[in-house]
XYZ file of C-alpha atoms in Angstrom:
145
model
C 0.000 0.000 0.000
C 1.469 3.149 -0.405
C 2.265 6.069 1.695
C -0.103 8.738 1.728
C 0.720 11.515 -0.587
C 1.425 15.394 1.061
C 0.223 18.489 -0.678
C 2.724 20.377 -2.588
C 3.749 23.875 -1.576
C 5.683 23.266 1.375
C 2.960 23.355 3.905
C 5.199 21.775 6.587
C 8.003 24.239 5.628
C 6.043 27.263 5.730
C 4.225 26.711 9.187
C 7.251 28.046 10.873
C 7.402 30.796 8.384
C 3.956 31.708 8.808
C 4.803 32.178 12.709
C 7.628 34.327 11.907
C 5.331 36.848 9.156
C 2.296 36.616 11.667
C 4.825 37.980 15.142
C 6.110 40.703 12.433
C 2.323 41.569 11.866
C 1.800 42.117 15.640
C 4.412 44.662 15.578
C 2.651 46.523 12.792
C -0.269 45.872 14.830
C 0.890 47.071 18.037
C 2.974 50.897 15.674
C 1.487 53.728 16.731
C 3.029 54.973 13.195
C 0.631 53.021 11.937
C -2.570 53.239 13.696
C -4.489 55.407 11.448
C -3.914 52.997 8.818
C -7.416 51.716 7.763
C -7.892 48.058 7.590
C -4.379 47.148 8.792
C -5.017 43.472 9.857
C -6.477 42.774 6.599
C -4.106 44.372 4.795
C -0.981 43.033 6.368
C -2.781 39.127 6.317
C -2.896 39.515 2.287
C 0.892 41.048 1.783
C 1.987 37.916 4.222
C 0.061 35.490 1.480
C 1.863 37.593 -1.411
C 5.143 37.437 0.262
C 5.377 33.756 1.081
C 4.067 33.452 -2.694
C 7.764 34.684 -3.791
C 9.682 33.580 -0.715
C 10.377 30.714 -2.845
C 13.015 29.405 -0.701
C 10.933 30.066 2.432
C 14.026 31.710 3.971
C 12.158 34.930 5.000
C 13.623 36.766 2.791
C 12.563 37.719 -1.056
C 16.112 37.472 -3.079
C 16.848 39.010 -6.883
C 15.228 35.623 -8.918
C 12.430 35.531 -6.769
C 11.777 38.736 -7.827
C 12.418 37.707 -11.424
C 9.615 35.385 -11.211
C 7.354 37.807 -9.498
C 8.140 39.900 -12.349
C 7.993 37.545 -15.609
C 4.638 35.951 -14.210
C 3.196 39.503 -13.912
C 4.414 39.847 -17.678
C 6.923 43.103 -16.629
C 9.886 40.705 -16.933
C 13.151 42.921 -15.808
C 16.790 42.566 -16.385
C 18.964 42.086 -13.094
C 20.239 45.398 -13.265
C 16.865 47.025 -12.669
C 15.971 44.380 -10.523
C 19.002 45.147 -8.407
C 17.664 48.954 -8.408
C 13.782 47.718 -6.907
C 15.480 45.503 -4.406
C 17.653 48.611 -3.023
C 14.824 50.903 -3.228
C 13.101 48.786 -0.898
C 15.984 47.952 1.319
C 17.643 51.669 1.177
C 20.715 49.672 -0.422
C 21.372 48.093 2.648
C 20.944 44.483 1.108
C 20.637 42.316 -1.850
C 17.579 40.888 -0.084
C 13.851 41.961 0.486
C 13.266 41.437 4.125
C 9.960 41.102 5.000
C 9.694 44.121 7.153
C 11.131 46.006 4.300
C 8.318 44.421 2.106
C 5.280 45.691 4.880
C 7.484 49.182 5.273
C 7.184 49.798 1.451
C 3.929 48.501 0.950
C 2.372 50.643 4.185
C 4.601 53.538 3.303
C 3.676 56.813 1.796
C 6.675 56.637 -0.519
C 5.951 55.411 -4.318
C 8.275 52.558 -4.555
C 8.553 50.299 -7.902
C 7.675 47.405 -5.918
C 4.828 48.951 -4.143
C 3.418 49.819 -7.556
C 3.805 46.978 -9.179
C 2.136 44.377 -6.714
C -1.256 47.531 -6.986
C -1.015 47.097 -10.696
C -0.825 43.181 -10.195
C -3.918 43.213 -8.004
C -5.873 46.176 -10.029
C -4.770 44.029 -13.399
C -6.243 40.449 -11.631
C -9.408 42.392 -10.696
C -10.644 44.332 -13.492
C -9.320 43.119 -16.244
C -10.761 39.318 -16.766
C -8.874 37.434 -20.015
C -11.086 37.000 -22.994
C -11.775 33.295 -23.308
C -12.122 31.538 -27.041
C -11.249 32.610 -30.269
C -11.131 36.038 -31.549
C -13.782 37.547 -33.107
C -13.536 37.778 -36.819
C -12.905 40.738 -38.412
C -13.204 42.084 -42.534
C -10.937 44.369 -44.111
C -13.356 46.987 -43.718
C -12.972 46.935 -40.098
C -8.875 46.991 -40.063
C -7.367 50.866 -39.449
């Protein structure tokens, strides 16, 4: 008989991860910096889902081809130079890795940070803009420009 099969995705892996992201919350929580921020818990719970999305390692920590990825499956793929310049935006150049307090700092922050506006365009983009589904329509020369 054979062994019964675990889900992919790391789910044994990532519990102590998830700990780690959900104590970091509670410090947002507890910020008086940011306690006029309006649906913080909510907020923070979906950039901790996003983040351990691209932690792909699940070292708690976002490095340059995990933001490759992040970046060719949004369809905005980079080359590693400008990734290199997102990543020290984030992290004020202070390392080649996006912590994820950097991640919540940027993402909470007033600042406009590539990052920040690319994961808004990602979500906007998923939301409003649903793929068209079957072939296209047809079309006569009439209608061409």
């Amino acid at each position: 008989m054979a062994a019964p099969r675990r889900p992919s995705g790391g789910g044994l892996r990532r519990a102590p991860q998830d700990g780690r992201l959900e104590e970091i919350n509670k410090e947002f929580l507890c910020d008086p910096k940011f306690s006029d921020e309006e649906d913080l818990e909510e907020k923070l719970a979906v950039f901790k889902e996003k983040y351990m999305e691209f932690d792909l390692n699940n070292q708690g920590e976002i490095d340059l081809m995990s933001v490759k990825r992040m970046m060719e499956k949004m369809g905005v793929p980079k080359t590693h130079l400008e990734l290199k310049k997102m990543i020290s935006e984030v992290t004020g150049g202070v390392s080649e890795t996006i912590s994820y307090q950097d991640f919540v700092n940027v993402m909470l922050g007033k600042r406009s940070a590539v990052l920040k506006l690319v994961m808004m365009f990602e979500g906007k983009a998923n939301e409003s803009n649903p793929k068209p589904s079957g072939p296209p329509p047809e079309r006569d020369i009439a209608s061409l420009p």
